[in-house]
Every structure is written in C-alpha cells, then in structure tokens.
PDB file of C-alpha atoms and ligand atoms in Angstrom:
ATOM      1  CA  MET A  13       3.402  -4.193 -17.360  1.00  0.00           C
ATOM      2  CA  ASN A  14       1.320  -7.338 -16.981  1.00  0.00           C
ATOM      3  CA  TYR A  15      -2.332  -6.322 -16.907  1.00  0.00           C
ATOM      4  CA  GLN A  16      -5.225  -8.518 -15.839  1.00  0.00           C
ATOM      5  CA  SER A  17      -8.881  -7.599 -15.525  1.00  0.00           C
ATOM      6  CA  PHE A  18     -11.198  -9.421 -13.114  1.00  0.00           C
ATOM      7  CA  SER A  19     -14.975  -9.530 -13.053  1.00  0.00           C
ATOM      8  CA  SER A  20     -15.183  -9.139  -9.288  1.00  0.00           C
ATOM      9  CA  TYR A  21     -13.367  -7.654  -6.327  1.00  0.00           C
ATOM     10  CA  ALA A  22     -13.276 -11.101  -4.705  1.00  0.00           C
ATOM     11  CA  SER A  23     -11.525 -12.802  -7.634  1.00  0.00           C
ATOM     12  CA  MET A  24      -9.023  -9.938  -7.917  1.00  0.00           C
ATOM     13  CA  SER A  25      -8.309 -10.147  -4.196  1.00  0.00           C
ATOM     14  CA  ARG A  26      -7.742 -13.913  -4.390  1.00  0.00           C
ATOM     15  CA  ALA A  27      -5.268 -13.480  -7.245  1.00  0.00           C
ATOM     16  CA  ALA A  28      -3.421 -10.704  -5.402  1.00  0.00           C
ATOM     17  CA  ALA A  29      -3.182 -12.800  -2.240  1.00  0.00           C
ATOM     18  CA  ALA A  30      -1.981 -15.799  -4.251  1.00  0.00           C
ATOM     19  CA  MET A  31       0.865 -13.735  -5.709  1.00  0.00           C
ATOM     20  CA  ILE A  32       1.955 -12.598  -2.248  1.00  0.00           C
ATOM     21  CA  ALA A  33       1.580 -16.103  -0.815  1.00  0.00           C
ATOM     22  CA  ASP A  34       3.782 -17.548  -3.583  1.00  0.00           C
ATOM     23  CA  ILE A  35       6.569 -15.172  -2.544  1.00  0.00           C
ATOM     24  CA  LEU A  36       6.083 -15.971   1.149  1.00  0.00           C
ATOM     25  CA  ARG A  37       6.294 -19.703   0.487  1.00  0.00           C
ATOM     26  CA  ALA A  38       9.334 -19.448  -1.794  1.00  0.00           C
ATOM     27  CA  LYS A  39      11.154 -17.078   0.571  1.00  0.00           C
ATOM     28  CA  PRO A  40       9.754 -17.168   4.124  1.00  0.00           C
ATOM     29  CA  GLU A  41      12.124 -14.353   5.220  1.00  0.00           C
ATOM     30  CA  CYS A  42      10.910 -12.045   2.444  1.00  0.00           C
ATOM     31  CA  VAL A  43      10.125  -8.346   2.770  1.00  0.00           C
ATOM     32  CA  LEU A  44       6.527  -7.454   1.962  1.00  0.00           C
ATOM     33  CA  GLY A  45       5.781  -3.854   1.038  1.00  0.00           C
ATOM     34  CA  LEU A  46       2.206  -3.268   2.099  1.00  0.00           C
ATOM     35  CA  ALA A  47      -0.511  -0.716   1.417  1.00  0.00           C
ATOM     36  CA  THR A  48      -3.628   0.618   3.085  1.00  0.00           C
ATOM     37  CA  GLY A  49      -6.893   2.020   1.743  1.00  0.00           C
ATOM     38  CA  SER A  50      -9.977   0.000   0.936  1.00  0.00           C
ATOM     39  CA  SER A  51      -8.466  -1.724  -2.122  1.00  0.00           C
ATOM     40  CA  PRO A  52      -6.274  -4.265  -0.265  1.00  0.00           C
ATOM     41  CA  ILE A  53      -8.806  -5.264   2.403  1.00  0.00           C
ATOM     42  CA  GLY A  54      -9.958  -8.295   0.384  1.00  0.00           C
ATOM     43  CA  THR A  55      -6.351  -9.288  -0.293  1.00  0.00           C
ATOM     44  CA  TYR A  56      -5.596  -9.237   3.437  1.00  0.00           C
ATOM     45  CA  ASP A  57      -8.770 -11.204   4.213  1.00  0.00           C
ATOM     46  CA  GLU A  58      -7.691 -13.859   1.736  1.00  0.00           C
ATOM     47  CA  LEU A  59      -4.157 -13.998   3.179  1.00  0.00           C
ATOM     48  CA  VAL A  60      -5.694 -14.479   6.638  1.00  0.00           C
ATOM     49  CA  ARG A  61      -7.853 -17.306   5.265  1.00  0.00           C
ATOM     50  CA  MET A  62      -4.760 -18.945   3.750  1.00  0.00           C
ATOM     51  CA  HIS A  63      -2.976 -18.612   7.082  1.00  0.00           C
ATOM     52  CA  ARG A  64      -5.848 -20.249   8.970  1.00  0.00           C
ATOM     53  CA  GLU A  65      -6.812 -22.924   6.472  1.00  0.00           C
ATOM     54  CA  GLU A  66      -3.632 -23.633   4.546  1.00  0.00           C
ATOM     55  CA  GLY A  67      -0.909 -22.909   7.073  1.00  0.00           C
ATOM     56  CA  LEU A  68       0.524 -19.914   5.248  1.00  0.00           C
ATOM     57  CA  SER A  69       3.044 -18.472   7.688  1.00  0.00           C
ATOM     58  CA  PHE A  70       4.242 -14.918   8.149  1.00  0.00           C
ATOM     59  CA  ALA A  71       6.533 -15.870  11.033  1.00  0.00           C
ATOM     60  CA  HIS A  72       9.804 -15.078   9.247  1.00  0.00           C
ATOM     61  CA  CYS A  73       8.849 -12.181   7.004  1.00  0.00           C
ATOM     62  CA  THR A  74       9.216  -8.445   7.519  1.00  0.00           C
ATOM     63  CA  THR A  75       6.698  -5.877   6.316  1.00  0.00           C
ATOM     64  CA  ILE A  76       7.181  -2.248   5.453  1.00  0.00           C
ATOM     65  CA  ASN A  77       4.231   0.010   4.736  1.00  0.00           C
ATOM     66  CA  LEU A  78       3.988   2.911   2.361  1.00  0.00           C
ATOM     67  CA  ASP A  79       2.665   5.713   4.471  1.00  0.00           C
ATOM     68  CA  GLU A  80       1.024   7.191   7.554  1.00  0.00           C
ATOM     69  CA  TYR A  81      -0.964  10.300   8.389  1.00  0.00           C
ATOM     70  CA  LEU A  82       1.104  12.944  10.142  1.00  0.00           C
ATOM     71  CA  GLY A  83      -0.230  13.523  13.641  1.00  0.00           C
ATOM     72  CA  LEU A  84      -2.106  10.241  14.039  1.00  0.00           C
ATOM     73  CA  ASP A  85      -0.928   7.872  16.723  1.00  0.00           C
ATOM     74  CA  GLY A  86      -0.943   4.151  15.965  1.00  0.00           C
ATOM     75  CA  ALA A  87      -3.853   3.751  18.374  1.00  0.00           C
ATOM     76  CA  HIS A  88      -6.031   6.142  16.326  1.00  0.00           C
ATOM     77  CA  PRO A  89      -8.630   4.077  14.437  1.00  0.00           C
ATOM     78  CA  GLN A  90      -7.892   5.897  11.174  1.00  0.00           C
ATOM     79  CA  SER A  91      -4.127   5.580  11.409  1.00  0.00           C
ATOM     80  CA  TYR A  92      -2.544   3.223   8.936  1.00  0.00           C
ATOM     81  CA  ARG A  93      -0.743   1.393  11.761  1.00  0.00           C
ATOM     82  CA  PHE A  94      -4.136   0.655  13.318  1.00  0.00           C
ATOM     83  CA  PHE A  95      -5.477  -0.442   9.906  1.00  0.00           C
ATOM     84  CA  MET A  96      -2.625  -2.898   9.396  1.00  0.00           C
ATOM     85  CA  ASN A  97      -2.940  -4.331  12.891  1.00  0.00           C
ATOM     86  CA  GLU A  98      -6.688  -4.782  12.414  1.00  0.00           C
ATOM     87  CA  HIS A  99      -6.752  -6.171   8.884  1.00  0.00           C
ATOM     88  CA  LEU A 100      -3.634  -8.326   8.871  1.00  0.00           C
ATOM     89  CA  PHE A 101      -1.045  -8.319  11.630  1.00  0.00           C
ATOM     90  CA  SER A 102      -3.286  -9.316  14.554  1.00  0.00           C
ATOM     91  CA  ARG A 103      -4.814 -12.119  12.466  1.00  0.00           C
ATOM     92  CA  VAL A 104      -1.656 -13.946  11.345  1.00  0.00           C
ATOM     93  CA  ASP A 105       1.536 -15.236  12.979  1.00  0.00           C
ATOM     94  CA  ILE A 106       3.689 -12.226  12.137  1.00  0.00           C
ATOM     95  CA  ARG A 107       6.060 -10.732  14.714  1.00  0.00           C
ATOM     96  CA  LEU A 108       4.802  -7.221  15.362  1.00  0.00           C
ATOM     97  CA  ASP A 109       8.371  -6.015  15.803  1.00  0.00           C
ATOM     98  CA  HIS A 110       8.989  -7.088  12.203  1.00  0.00           C
ATOM     99  CA  THR A 111       6.285  -4.743  10.896  1.00  0.00           C
ATOM    100  CA  PHE A 112       7.116  -1.171   9.960  1.00  0.00           C
ATOM    101  CA  VAL A 113       4.808   1.766   9.332  1.00  0.00           C
ATOM    102  CA  PRO A 114       6.104   5.355   9.439  1.00  0.00           C
ATOM    103  CA  CYS A 115       5.480   6.903  12.850  1.00  0.00           C
ATOM    104  CA  GLY A 116       2.856   9.626  12.466  1.00  0.00           C
ATOM    105  CA  THR A 117       3.686  11.200  15.810  1.00  0.00           C
ATOM    106  CA  ALA A 118       7.472  11.316  15.471  1.00  0.00           C
ATOM    107  CA  SER A 119       8.789  14.444  17.217  1.00  0.00           C
ATOM    108  CA  ASP A 120      11.070  15.042  14.222  1.00  0.00           C
ATOM    109  CA  PRO A 121       9.218  13.892  11.074  1.00  0.00           C
ATOM    110  CA  ALA A 122      12.203  14.647   8.818  1.00  0.00           C
ATOM    111  CA  ALA A 123      14.404  12.376  10.938  1.00  0.00           C
ATOM    112  CA  GLU A 124      11.687   9.717  10.863  1.00  0.00           C
ATOM    113  CA  CYS A 125      11.733   9.881   7.044  1.00  0.00           C
ATOM    114  CA  LEU A 126      15.524   9.459   6.949  1.00  0.00           C
ATOM    115  CA  ALA A 127      15.350   6.541   9.372  1.00  0.00           C
ATOM    116  CA  TYR A 128      12.598   4.930   7.308  1.00  0.00           C
ATOM    117  CA  ASP A 129      14.719   5.043   4.153  1.00  0.00           C
ATOM    118  CA  ALA A 130      17.705   3.671   6.072  1.00  0.00           C
ATOM    119  CA  ARG A 131      15.527   0.792   7.242  1.00  0.00           C
ATOM    120  CA  LEU A 132      14.270   0.128   3.736  1.00  0.00           C
ATOM    121  CA  LYS A 133      17.838   0.120   2.449  1.00  0.00           C
ATOM    122  CA  ALA A 134      18.978  -2.222   5.214  1.00  0.00           C
ATOM    123  CA  LEU A 135      16.148  -4.567   4.306  1.00  0.00           C
ATOM    124  CA  GLY A 136      17.286  -4.497   0.678  1.00  0.00           C
ATOM    125  CA  GLY A 137      13.957  -3.162  -0.632  1.00  0.00           C
ATOM    126  CA  ALA A 138      10.715  -5.092  -0.762  1.00  0.00           C
ATOM    127  CA  ASP A 139      10.433  -8.437  -2.542  1.00  0.00           C
ATOM    128  CA  ILE A 140       6.962  -7.318  -3.549  1.00  0.00           C
ATOM    129  CA  GLN A 141       5.292  -3.940  -3.115  1.00  0.00           C
ATOM    130  CA  LEU A 142       1.508  -3.909  -3.027  1.00  0.00           C
ATOM    131  CA  LEU A 143      -0.034  -0.641  -4.219  1.00  0.00           C
ATOM    132  CA  GLY A 144      -3.445   0.927  -4.592  1.00  0.00           C
ATOM    133  CA  ILE A 145      -4.006   4.026  -6.677  1.00  0.00           C
ATOM    134  CA  GLY A 146      -5.647   7.270  -5.636  1.00  0.00           C
ATOM    135  CA  PRO A 147      -8.137   9.182  -7.784  1.00  0.00           C
ATOM    136  CA  ASP A 148      -5.405  11.618  -8.858  1.00  0.00           C
ATOM    137  CA  GLY A 149      -2.936   8.830  -9.636  1.00  0.00           C
ATOM    138  CA  HIS A 150      -1.090   8.972  -6.336  1.00  0.00           C
ATOM    139  CA  ILE A 151       0.663   5.888  -5.006  1.00  0.00           C
ATOM    140  CA  GLY A 152       1.452   5.731  -1.319  1.00  0.00           C
ATOM    141  CA  PHE A 153       0.860   9.405  -0.688  1.00  0.00           C
ATOM    142  CA  ASN A 154       3.048  10.582  -3.576  1.00  0.00           C
ATOM    143  CA  GLU A 155       0.794  13.317  -4.876  1.00  0.00           C
ATOM    144  CA  PRO A 156       0.912  14.940  -8.330  1.00  0.00           C
ATOM    145  CA  ALA A 157       3.757  17.466  -8.344  1.00  0.00           C
ATOM    146  CA  ASP A 158       6.299  19.187 -10.576  1.00  0.00           C
ATOM    147  CA  SER A 159       8.876  16.479  -9.923  1.00  0.00           C
ATOM    148  CA  PHE A 160       9.095  13.005  -8.434  1.00  0.00           C
ATOM    149  CA  THR A 161      10.317  12.809  -4.839  1.00  0.00           C
ATOM    150  CA  VAL A 162      12.707   9.909  -4.422  1.00  0.00           C
ATOM    151  CA  ALA A 163      13.042   9.724  -0.629  1.00  0.00           C
ATOM    152  CA  THR A 164      10.505   9.180   2.129  1.00  0.00           C
ATOM    153  CA  HIS A 165       9.073  12.613   2.847  1.00  0.00           C
ATOM    154  CA  VAL A 166       6.378  14.686   4.481  1.00  0.00           C
ATOM    155  CA  VAL A 167       3.717  15.572   1.937  1.00  0.00           C
ATOM    156  CA  ASP A 168       0.822  18.027   1.819  1.00  0.00           C
ATOM    157  CA  LEU A 169      -2.199  16.002   0.788  1.00  0.00           C
ATOM    158  CA  ALA A 170      -4.112  17.165  -2.285  1.00  0.00           C
ATOM    159  CA  PRO A 171      -7.668  18.418  -1.640  1.00  0.00           C
ATOM    160  CA  SER A 172      -9.003  15.527  -3.784  1.00  0.00           C
ATOM    161  CA  THR A 173      -7.145  13.027  -1.589  1.00  0.00           C
ATOM    162  CA  ILE A 174      -8.498  14.605   1.597  1.00  0.00           C
ATOM    163  CA  ASN A 175     -12.007  14.437   0.124  1.00  0.00           C
ATOM    164  CA  ALA A 176     -11.594  10.847  -1.073  1.00  0.00           C
ATOM    165  CA  ASN A 177     -10.327   9.700   2.327  1.00  0.00           C
ATOM    166  CA  ALA A 178     -12.915  11.676   4.296  1.00  0.00           C
ATOM    167  CA  ARG A 179     -15.264   8.681   4.043  1.00  0.00           C
ATOM    168  CA  PHE A 180     -13.179   6.940   6.701  1.00  0.00           C
ATOM    169  CA  PHE A 181     -13.427   9.850   9.163  1.00  0.00           C
ATOM    170  CA  ASP A 182     -16.441  11.432  10.879  1.00  0.00           C
ATOM    171  CA  SER A 183     -15.947  14.546   8.761  1.00  0.00           C
ATOM    172  CA  ALA A 184     -13.548  15.934   6.148  1.00  0.00           C
ATOM    173  CA  ALA A 185     -12.312  18.393   8.784  1.00  0.00           C
ATOM    174  CA  GLU A 186     -10.801  15.493  10.711  1.00  0.00           C
ATOM    175  CA  VAL A 187      -8.649  14.213   7.834  1.00  0.00           C
ATOM    176  CA  PRO A 188      -5.009  15.156   8.452  1.00  0.00           C
ATOM    177  CA  HIS A 189      -3.632  17.485   5.782  1.00  0.00           C
ATOM    178  CA  GLN A 190      -0.172  15.960   5.806  1.00  0.00           C
ATOM    179  CA  ALA A 191       1.335  12.503   5.702  1.00  0.00           C
ATOM    180  CA  LEU A 192       4.655  10.693   5.708  1.00  0.00           C
ATOM    181  CA  THR A 193       5.121   8.647   2.575  1.00  0.00           C
ATOM    182  CA  MET A 194       7.722   6.380   1.105  1.00  0.00           C
ATOM    183  CA  GLY A 195       9.058   8.190  -1.968  1.00  0.00           C
ATOM    184  CA  MET A 196       9.088   6.965  -5.524  1.00  0.00           C
ATOM    185  CA  GLY A 197      12.643   5.679  -5.032  1.00  0.00           C
ATOM    186  CA  GLY A 198      11.568   3.306  -2.266  1.00  0.00           C
ATOM    187  CA  ILE A 199       8.628   2.062  -4.296  1.00  0.00           C
ATOM    188  CA  MET A 200      10.670   1.594  -7.469  1.00  0.00           C
ATOM    189  CA  ALA A 201      13.341  -0.293  -5.469  1.00  0.00           C
ATOM    190  CA  ALA A 202      10.895  -3.155  -4.916  1.00  0.00           C
ATOM    191  CA  LYS A 203      11.803  -6.272  -6.884  1.00  0.00           C
ATOM    192  CA  LYS A 204       8.195  -6.758  -7.912  1.00  0.00           C
ATOM    193  CA  ILE A 205       5.193  -4.417  -7.850  1.00  0.00           C
ATOM    194  CA  LEU A 206       1.529  -5.395  -7.698  1.00  0.00           C
ATOM    195  CA  LEU A 207      -0.922  -2.556  -8.222  1.00  0.00           C
ATOM    196  CA  ILE A 208      -4.558  -3.340  -7.503  1.00  0.00           C
ATOM    197  CA  ALA A 209      -7.307  -1.063  -8.763  1.00  0.00           C
ATOM    198  CA  PRO A 210     -10.798  -2.242  -7.941  1.00  0.00           C
ATOM    199  CA  GLY A 211     -13.829  -0.301  -9.130  1.00  0.00           C
ATOM    200  CA  SER A 212     -14.659   1.165 -12.517  1.00  0.00           C
ATOM    201  CA  SER A 213     -14.013   4.662 -11.139  1.00  0.00           C
ATOM    202  CA  LYS A 214     -10.290   3.786 -11.184  1.00  0.00           C
ATOM    203  CA  LYS A 215     -10.207   2.782 -14.863  1.00  0.00           C
ATOM    204  CA  ALA A 216      -9.481   6.170 -16.427  1.00  0.00           C
ATOM    205  CA  VAL A 217      -6.616   7.068 -14.095  1.00  0.00           C
ATOM    206  CA  LEU A 218      -5.244   3.541 -14.389  1.00  0.00           C
ATOM    207  CA  ASP A 219      -5.259   3.662 -18.202  1.00  0.00           C
ATOM    208  CA  ALA A 220      -3.554   7.051 -18.153  1.00  0.00           C
ATOM    209  CA  ALA A 221      -0.903   5.750 -15.744  1.00  0.00           C
ATOM    210  CA  MET A 222      -0.209   2.625 -17.798  1.00  0.00           C
ATOM    211  CA  THR A 223      -0.217   4.063 -21.303  1.00  0.00           C
ATOM    212  CA  GLY A 224       0.104   7.854 -21.059  1.00  0.00           C
ATOM    213  CA  PRO A 225       3.238   9.935 -20.633  1.00  0.00           C
ATOM    214  CA  VAL A 226       5.452   9.295 -17.621  1.00  0.00           C
ATOM    215  CA  THR A 227       4.952  12.427 -15.564  1.00  0.00           C
ATOM    216  CA  PRO A 228       5.089  13.498 -11.906  1.00  0.00           C
ATOM    217  CA  ARG A 229       1.634  14.995 -12.555  1.00  0.00           C
ATOM    218  CA  LEU A 230       0.444  11.366 -12.488  1.00  0.00           C
ATOM    219  CA  PRO A 231       2.824   9.633 -10.056  1.00  0.00           C
ATOM    220  CA  ALA A 232       1.707   6.070 -10.878  1.00  0.00           C
ATOM    221  CA  SER A 233       2.908   6.594 -14.462  1.00  0.00           C
ATOM    222  CA  LEU A 234       6.503   6.125 -13.232  1.00  0.00           C
ATOM    223  CA  LEU A 235       5.689   2.428 -12.802  1.00  0.00           C
ATOM    224  CA  GLN A 236       6.003   2.117 -16.594  1.00  0.00           C
ATOM    225  CA  LEU A 237       9.769   2.243 -16.012  1.00  0.00           C
ATOM    226  CA  HIS A 238       9.801  -0.651 -13.510  1.00  0.00           C
ATOM    227  CA  PRO A 239      10.769  -4.026 -14.995  1.00  0.00           C
ATOM    228  CA  ASP A 240       8.268  -6.166 -13.058  1.00  0.00           C
ATOM    229  CA  VAL A 241       4.857  -4.604 -12.559  1.00  0.00           C
ATOM    230  CA  THR A 242       1.546  -6.454 -12.442  1.00  0.00           C
ATOM    231  CA  VAL A 243      -1.715  -4.513 -12.534  1.00  0.00           C
ATOM    232  CA  PHE A 244      -4.969  -6.087 -11.415  1.00  0.00           C
ATOM    233  CA  PHE A 245      -8.179  -4.255 -12.258  1.00  0.00           C
ATOM    234  CA  ALA A 246     -11.647  -5.337 -11.099  1.00  0.00           C
ATOM    235  CA  GLU A 247     -14.998  -4.060 -12.287  1.00  0.00           C
ATOM    236  CA  GLY A 248     -16.565  -4.292  -8.868  1.00  0.00           C
ATOM    237  CA  HIS A 249     -15.529  -3.031  -5.469  1.00  0.00           C
ATOM    238  CA  THR A 250     -17.339  -4.077  -2.327  1.00  0.00           C
ATOM    239  CA  SER A 251     -15.195  -2.347   0.269  1.00  0.00           C
ATOM    240  CA  PRO A 252     -16.116   1.044   1.793  1.00  0.00           C
TER     241      PRO A 252
HETATM  242  C1  GLP B  15      -4.824   6.435   0.184  1.00  0.00           C
HETATM  243  C2  GLP B  15      -3.537   5.665   0.398  1.00  0.00           C
HETATM  244  C3  GLP B  15      -3.103   4.973  -0.868  1.00  0.00           C
HETATM  245  C4  GLP B  15      -4.267   4.255  -1.495  1.00  0.00           C
HETATM  246  C5  GLP B  15      -5.313   5.247  -1.902  1.00  0.00           C
HETATM  247  C6  GLP B  15      -6.506   4.608  -2.588  1.00  0.00           C
HETATM  248  O1  GLP B  15      -4.639   7.759  -0.160  1.00  0.00           O
HETATM  249  N1  GLP B  15      -2.480   6.462   0.889  1.00  0.00           N
HETATM  250  O2  GLP B  15      -2.039   4.094  -0.566  1.00  0.00           O
HETATM  251  O3  GLP B  15      -3.837   3.519  -2.600  1.00  0.00           O
HETATM  252  O4  GLP B  15      -5.746   5.912  -0.740  1.00  0.00           O
HETATM  253  O5  GLP B  15      -7.416   4.198  -1.636  1.00  0.00           O
HETATM  254  P1  GLP B  15      -8.562   3.162  -1.846  1.00  0.00           P
HETATM  255  O6  GLP B  15      -7.928   1.839  -1.952  1.00  0.00           O
HETATM  256  O7  GLP B  15      -9.418   3.282  -0.615  1.00  0.00           O
HETATM  257  O8  GLP B  15      -9.278   3.554  -3.092  1.00  0.00           O
END
C-alpha cells in the first residue's frame, strides 16, 4: 500500500481529486468507482473546480457507486443517489445515464444485486475505486462479519454504522437498517484503489486495516491483498 499523510482535509482532497483527474485525462472513457459519506465531499468539490476552471471533462466516463440504503428513493435527500447528484453529477458534464448507484427501492433487491454485478462485470471493473472507511472498518457497506461477501448483497447495518450515519438524518430512528452494497469482489476488481480517511478518529482503524491481520472482522484489511492501493490520511476533517 502507498500511504500518505496530509496536514489538512483540503490538501488531501486536492491530491485525491488529482489522482482521479489523471485517470480521466489519460482515459476519458474510464470507469470511476465512487463513494459517499462526508470523506469524499472535498474531493468532489475539487473535481468540480477542475471541471469549471481547467476543462476537466466527465463526458465520456461511466461511474459506479458502492452502495445505497435499502428503502430510500433517489429523490430522498439522504439517499446516496441524491448525494451523488448534488455533490458531483449535477455540477459536471457527465451523462446521468452513465452513472450507476444501486436502486434502493428495487422491488426485488436480490435481483438488483445480481444486475449490479453483471453491470460491473460488463464495464470491466472500475479503473479507480474511491473508498472511505467506517468506524468499524467497513468499506462500502461491507460490515464486519464471519466471512467476506464477494458479490453485491443486501446487508444489515451494524449498530455503530447506524449511529455514525445518524448525523445526516433528523434522528437515528430514521436511518435505514439495511443497505445494498457492492461486495468485496467488486471492490477488489478495481484496477486501482484510493482510500481516503480524513480525521484523527479514523487513524486507529486505518492502522489496523493496513498493518493488522487480514480478517472479515475488519473488512478494509482485505485491501492489503490488492496490488495497487493508495491510502490518504488527513489530520483534519471539515465536513459534517
Ligand atoms: C458510510 C458509507 C461508506 C463511508 C462511511 C464513512 O457508511 N457507506 O462508504 O466510507 O460511511 O463515512 P464518512 O466519510 O462520513 O466518515
């Protein structure tokens, strides 16, 4: 793993955006694996700035996101589809029909998961997968478990994840208890992985994931087995 520590959230976000922009410029038709949560907000803001000021174009790329809350429609302000539209897609020249987020209101969630993996396979995996990390070491919504789940699946969210994400909802009671998430197979199929971990509260779980045993009890630890992982840590975190 390549590890880099930054003194601020802003400098980490600029470096993360620069890495994504390099791929976009070298391969305009690339596949970007994207993430939600507060960690990537600065990265998306910087990509939007590069689009507006430097002509960075998303016109030929495709994006595929990690996850979505089960039961939330894309119009719900806390859905990850809404988040992506707000923070990135509506602010750059991407074709909305080239952006994929699991459908949280699919009538058959299991079929939605199968279709999502088929799409990922047809796309050939992501050229770069952006990741945050949850307090329990989850990536996407792959929660600590007895074994790694390879495929996109419906997951019961851990109580700590529900609590951590409650800050985005009016109350913890409103946080969905289930989600659809790309599995570890989809994440590991990315050609390149960029994990961003802003805030000193992430340091302990990050260190454990990077240097401790590879275990499904700490899903991010599986990244140790990927040949091209970059980890950006920042002391500060200004997002919500
Ligand atoms: C959520 C998302 C993850 C994200 C994590 C950390 O649970 N499903 O993809 O990495 O939260 O969130 P934050 O960046 O807000 O700390």
